[in-house]
Coordinates of C-alpha atoms in Angstrom, one line a residue:
Chain A
M1 CA -9.6 -33.5 -23.1
P2 CA -13.3 -33.5 -22.7
F3 CA -15.0 -30.5 -21.2
K4 CA -16.3 -30.6 -17.7
R5 CA -18.0 -27.3 -17.2
Y6 CA -20.9 -26.6 -19.5
V7 CA -23.0 -23.6 -20.0
E8 CA -26.4 -24.9 -19.0
I9 CA -29.4 -23.8 -17.1
G10 CA -28.5 -23.8 -13.4
R11 CA -24.7 -23.4 -13.9
V12 CA -23.2 -21.1 -11.3
A13 CA -20.7 -18.7 -12.7
L14 CA -18.4 -15.9 -11.4
V15 CA -18.5 -12.5 -13.0
N16 CA -14.9 -11.6 -13.9
Y17 CA -15.3 -8.2 -15.5
G18 CA -17.4 -5.1 -15.2
K19 CA -19.7 -3.6 -12.6
D20 CA -20.6 -6.9 -10.9
Y21 CA -17.1 -8.2 -10.6
G22 CA -16.7 -11.0 -8.1
R23 CA -20.4 -11.8 -7.9
L24 CA -21.7 -15.4 -8.1
V25 CA -24.6 -15.6 -10.6
V26 CA -26.7 -18.5 -12.0
I27 CA -27.2 -19.0 -15.7
V28 CA -31.0 -19.0 -16.1
D29 CA -31.3 -19.2 -19.9
V30 CA -29.2 -18.7 -23.0
V31 CA -30.0 -15.8 -25.3
D32 CA -27.7 -16.7 -28.1
Q33 CA -24.2 -17.8 -28.8
N34 CA -22.6 -15.0 -26.8
R35 CA -25.0 -14.1 -24.1
A36 CA -26.8 -15.7 -21.2
L37 CA -29.7 -14.6 -19.1
V38 CA -28.2 -14.4 -15.6
D39 CA -29.7 -14.1 -12.2
A40 CA -28.7 -13.8 -8.6
P41 CA -30.7 -13.4 -5.3
D42 CA -30.0 -9.6 -5.1
V43 CA -29.7 -8.7 -8.7
V44 CA -32.3 -7.9 -11.4
R45 CA -32.3 -10.6 -14.0
G46 CA -30.3 -9.4 -17.0
Q47 CA -28.2 -10.6 -19.8
M48 CA -24.5 -11.0 -19.7
N49 CA -21.9 -11.9 -22.2
F50 CA -20.1 -15.2 -21.7
K51 CA -16.8 -13.3 -21.9
R52 CA -17.6 -11.8 -18.5
L53 CA -18.4 -15.1 -16.9
S54 CA -16.1 -17.8 -15.5
L55 CA -18.0 -21.0 -15.1
T56 CA -17.6 -22.9 -11.8
D57 CA -18.1 -26.5 -10.9
I58 CA -21.3 -25.8 -9.1
K59 CA -24.6 -26.5 -10.8
I60 CA -28.0 -26.2 -9.2
D61 CA -31.3 -27.8 -10.2
I62 CA -33.7 -25.3 -11.6
P63 CA -36.4 -25.3 -14.3
R64 CA -35.8 -22.9 -17.2
L65 CA -36.5 -19.3 -16.2
P66 CA -37.5 -19.9 -12.6
K67 CA -39.2 -17.3 -10.4
K68 CA -37.0 -15.4 -8.0
K69 CA -38.4 -17.4 -5.1
T70 CA -37.7 -20.7 -6.8
L71 CA -34.2 -19.6 -7.6
I72 CA -33.4 -18.6 -4.0
A73 CA -34.9 -21.8 -2.7
A74 CA -32.9 -23.9 -5.1
M75 CA -29.7 -22.0 -4.2
E76 CA -30.4 -22.7 -0.5
A77 CA -31.1 -26.3 -1.2
A78 CA -27.9 -26.8 -3.1
D79 CA -26.0 -24.7 -0.5
V80 CA -24.2 -22.8 -3.2
K81 CA -22.7 -20.2 -0.8
N82 CA -21.1 -22.8 1.5
K83 CA -19.9 -25.0 -1.4
W84 CA -18.3 -22.0 -3.0
E85 CA -16.6 -20.8 0.2
N86 CA -15.2 -24.2 0.9
S87 CA -13.9 -24.8 -2.6
S88 CA -10.3 -24.0 -3.3
W89 CA -11.2 -21.3 -5.8
G90 CA -13.6 -19.7 -3.3
R91 CA -11.2 -19.8 -0.5
K92 CA -8.5 -18.2 -2.6
L93 CA -10.7 -15.3 -3.4
I94 CA -11.6 -14.9 0.3
V95 CA -7.9 -14.8 1.2
Q96 CA -7.2 -12.3 -1.5
K97 CA -9.9 -10.0 -0.2
R98 CA -8.6 -10.4 3.3
R99 CA -5.1 -9.6 2.3
A100 CA -6.1 -6.5 0.4
A101 CA -8.0 -5.2 3.5
L102 CA -5.0 -5.5 5.9
N103 CA -3.8 -2.4 7.7
D104 CA -0.2 -1.8 8.6
F105 CA -0.5 -3.3 12.1
D106 CA -2.1 -6.5 10.5
R107 CA 0.7 -6.7 8.1
F108 CA 3.2 -6.5 11.0
K109 CA 1.4 -9.3 12.7
V110 CA 1.5 -11.4 9.5
M111 CA 5.2 -10.8 9.3
L112 CA 5.7 -12.1 12.8
A113 CA 3.6 -15.1 12.1
R114 CA 5.5 -15.9 9.0
I115 CA 8.8 -15.7 10.8
K116 CA 7.5 -17.9 13.5
R117 CA 6.2 -20.5 11.0
G118 CA 9.5 -20.4 9.1
G119 CA 11.3 -21.0 12.4
A120 CA 9.2 -24.0 13.2
I121 CA 9.8 -25.5 9.8
Q122 CA 13.5 -25.0 10.0
Q123 CA 13.6 -26.7 13.4
E124 CA 11.8 -29.8 12.1
L125 CA 14.0 -29.8 9.0
A126 CA 17.1 -29.7 11.2
K127 CA 15.8 -32.6 13.3
L128 CA 15.1 -34.7 10.2
K129 CA 18.5 -33.9 8.8
K130 CA 20.2 -35.0 12.0
Q131 CA 18.2 -38.3 11.9
N132 CA 19.2 -38.9 8.4
A133 CA 22.8 -38.1 8.9
S134 CA 23.2 -40.4 11.9
Chain B
M1 CA -29.4 -3.4 -19.3
G2 CA -30.4 0.1 -20.2
N3 CA -28.0 1.7 -22.5
F4 CA -29.5 1.5 -26.0
R5 CA -28.4 3.5 -29.0
F6 CA -31.8 3.2 -30.6
H7 CA -35.0 4.0 -28.9
Q8 CA -38.5 3.2 -30.0
Y9 CA -40.9 6.1 -30.3
Q10 CA -44.5 6.4 -31.0
V11 CA -45.2 9.6 -33.0
V12 CA -48.7 10.9 -33.6
G13 CA -49.4 13.6 -36.1
R14 CA -51.7 15.1 -38.6
A15 CA -52.0 17.9 -41.1
L16 CA -53.0 21.3 -39.8
P17 CA -56.7 21.9 -39.9
T18 CA -57.7 24.1 -42.8
P19 CA -61.0 25.8 -43.6
S20 CA -61.8 23.0 -46.1
D21 CA -60.8 20.2 -43.7
E22 CA -61.6 20.9 -40.1
H23 CA -60.6 17.5 -38.7
P24 CA -57.8 16.0 -40.7
K25 CA -57.0 12.3 -40.2
I26 CA -54.5 11.6 -37.4
Y27 CA -51.7 9.2 -38.1
R28 CA -49.5 7.2 -35.8
M29 CA -46.2 5.7 -36.4
K30 CA -43.8 3.6 -34.4
L31 CA -40.3 4.1 -35.4
W32 CA -36.7 3.9 -34.1
A33 CA -34.4 6.8 -33.7
T34 CA -31.5 7.8 -31.4
N35 CA -33.5 10.7 -29.9
E36 CA -36.8 12.4 -30.0
V37 CA -35.8 15.1 -32.4
R38 CA -34.7 12.6 -35.0
A39 CA -37.9 10.6 -34.4
K40 CA -40.0 13.5 -35.3
S41 CA -37.9 14.1 -38.4
K42 CA -38.2 10.5 -39.5
F43 CA -42.0 10.7 -38.9
W44 CA -42.4 13.5 -41.4
Y45 CA -40.0 11.7 -43.9
F46 CA -42.2 8.6 -43.9
L47 CA -45.5 10.3 -43.6
S48 CA -44.9 12.6 -46.6
K49 CA -44.1 9.5 -48.6
L50 CA -47.5 8.1 -47.7
K51 CA -49.8 11.0 -47.5
K52 CA -49.9 14.5 -48.9
V53 CA -48.6 16.3 -45.8
K54 CA -45.3 17.9 -44.9
K55 CA -43.8 19.2 -41.7
S56 CA -44.7 22.8 -42.7
N57 CA -48.4 22.0 -43.0
G58 CA -48.7 19.5 -40.3
Q59 CA -48.3 19.1 -36.6
V60 CA -47.0 16.4 -34.3
L61 CA -49.6 15.8 -31.6
A62 CA -47.7 13.4 -29.4
I63 CA -44.4 11.7 -29.2
N64 CA -43.8 9.0 -26.5
E65 CA -41.0 6.6 -26.0
I66 CA -42.1 3.0 -26.0
F67 CA -40.3 0.9 -23.4
E68 CA -39.9 -2.9 -23.3
R69 CA -42.7 -4.6 -21.4
K70 CA -40.8 -7.6 -20.1
P71 CA -37.0 -6.9 -20.4
T72 CA -36.2 -10.1 -18.5
K73 CA -37.8 -12.5 -20.9
I74 CA -35.9 -13.7 -23.9
K75 CA -37.8 -13.3 -27.2
N76 CA -37.3 -14.1 -30.8
Y77 CA -37.6 -10.9 -32.9
G78 CA -38.2 -10.9 -36.6
I79 CA -37.3 -7.7 -38.3
W80 CA -38.4 -6.9 -41.9
L81 CA -36.3 -4.2 -43.4
R82 CA -35.6 -2.4 -46.7
Y83 CA -32.1 -1.4 -47.4
Q84 CA -30.1 0.2 -50.1
S85 CA -27.1 -1.6 -51.4
R86 CA -24.6 -0.4 -53.9
T87 CA -26.8 -1.7 -56.7
G88 CA -30.4 -1.1 -55.6
Y89 CA -33.0 -1.5 -52.9
H90 CA -33.7 -4.9 -51.4
N91 CA -36.0 -6.3 -48.7
M92 CA -34.8 -8.5 -46.0
Y93 CA -36.0 -10.5 -43.1
K94 CA -33.8 -11.1 -40.1
E95 CA -34.3 -12.9 -36.9
F96 CA -32.7 -12.1 -33.6
R97 CA -32.9 -13.5 -30.1
D98 CA -32.8 -10.8 -27.4
T99 CA -34.5 -9.7 -24.3
T100 CA -35.6 -6.3 -25.6
L101 CA -36.7 -5.0 -29.0
N102 CA -34.3 -2.1 -28.8
G103 CA -31.5 -4.5 -28.3
A104 CA -32.6 -6.6 -31.3
V105 CA -32.8 -3.4 -33.5
E106 CA -29.3 -2.4 -32.4
H107 CA -28.1 -5.9 -33.2
M108 CA -29.7 -5.6 -36.6
Y109 CA -28.0 -2.4 -37.5
N110 CA -24.7 -3.7 -36.4
E111 CA -25.2 -6.9 -38.3
M112 CA -26.3 -5.1 -41.5
A113 CA -23.2 -2.9 -41.3
S114 CA -20.8 -5.8 -40.8
R115 CA -22.3 -8.4 -43.2
H116 CA -23.5 -6.1 -45.9
R117 CA -21.7 -2.8 -45.4
V118 CA -25.0 -1.0 -45.1
R119 CA -25.0 2.0 -42.9
Y120 CA -27.8 3.3 -40.7
H121 CA -29.3 5.8 -43.1
C122 CA -29.7 3.3 -45.8
I123 CA -31.9 1.0 -43.7
Q124 CA -35.6 1.4 -43.2
I125 CA -37.4 -0.9 -40.8
I126 CA -40.6 -2.0 -42.3
K127 CA -41.9 -4.1 -39.5
T128 CA -40.8 -5.8 -36.3
A129 CA -42.6 -8.6 -34.5
T130 CA -42.0 -11.1 -31.7
I131 CA -42.1 -14.5 -33.2
P132 CA -43.1 -17.6 -31.3
A133 CA -40.6 -20.3 -31.4
K134 CA -42.5 -22.5 -33.8
L135 CA -42.6 -19.9 -36.5
C136 CA -38.9 -19.0 -36.5
K137 CA -37.3 -19.5 -39.9
R138 CA -33.6 -19.2 -39.3
E139 CA -31.5 -22.1 -38.0
S140 CA -29.3 -19.9 -36.0
T141 CA -32.2 -18.8 -33.8
K142 CA -33.9 -22.2 -33.8
Q143 CA -30.8 -23.9 -32.4
F144 CA -31.3 -22.1 -29.1
H145 CA -34.9 -23.3 -28.7
D146 CA -33.8 -26.1 -26.4
S147 CA -35.0 -26.3 -22.9
K148 CA -32.1 -28.5 -21.9
I149 CA -29.5 -26.5 -23.7
K150 CA -25.9 -27.3 -22.8
F151 CA -22.6 -26.5 -24.5
P152 CA -19.1 -25.9 -23.3
L153 CA -17.3 -22.7 -23.6
V154 CA -14.4 -23.7 -25.8
F155 CA -11.7 -21.3 -25.1
K156 CA -11.2 -18.9 -22.2
K157 CA -9.9 -15.5 -23.0
I158 CA -7.9 -14.2 -20.1
R159 CA -8.8 -10.6 -19.5
P160 CA -7.6 -8.2 -16.7
P161 CA -10.7 -7.4 -14.6
T162 CA -10.3 -3.7 -15.3
R163 CA -8.7 -1.9 -18.2
K164 CA -6.4 -0.1 -15.8
L165 CA -4.6 -3.4 -15.1
K166 CA -3.9 -4.0 -18.8
T167 CA -0.3 -4.5 -19.7
T168 CA 1.3 -5.0 -23.1
Y169 CA 3.7 -7.7 -22.1
K170 CA 3.0 -10.7 -19.9
A171 CA 5.5 -12.8 -18.0
S172 CA 4.0 -16.1 -19.1
R173 CA 1.7 -17.5 -21.7
P174 CA -1.9 -17.7 -20.7
N175 CA -3.7 -21.0 -20.3
L176 CA -6.7 -20.9 -22.6
F177 CA -8.4 -24.1 -21.5
M178 CA -11.6 -23.4 -19.7

């Protein structure tokens, strides 16, 4: 089972613990075996332990220790934000956030929508069963 | 990153002026301590070992904290120290890669405690310096001097995102593959 996601300069990672939980950051340099120098467009560059990072599939092309402007330009060029939001992982996180922010009326609407969807599925299933039986 | 246990202070002091010596020599030391009070105390400890002056016949003229100039740049720090082991005093040279000197010093104290069981009060820092990559002596720092560094994270520890969500028992075994 070879590895596909490497810690390297330009790897995009998701912070999974701590104050910056949920933020996408770019690995800009490696301090030592446990820590990386990490940067994002609206964050002061700082070091972070690898234990707090989940590597993603996205990698951008940057020289080692880029200036903030170069970093932002490279992120725009690689379209990190859109790639992330369209990836299955990114979409799951967006849905989770949305679900957590529902109010009671929204949950009522969701319930109705689920019943409707379930009804449509059952109808199709009944049709197919009839076809199969005959 | 701000929260350091050890801060670097510059302490400047001299003996008190006496009728025989109107302008005593002023000495400056850079040292590490957890707070200013301890820094001043350490200053007198070292100074009285080097010169004939004590806290009672001297004065501290200035004490300033020294902050890191470029905390976003990774540097290789070399630390020369003198420590007391169970059998005697030894000198040691250690290298650390870190963004700030305070972080490297904290790393050093932790490492001395873990590898050699030497506690804080048995360690004296002789000298610290930023070492350019060519002059680093330890393989463990030199292996990170690679502009195209690339390595996989071998095993993923599953952690709840806050300690509040921690549970003793889990329903299923975690998948440790990255």
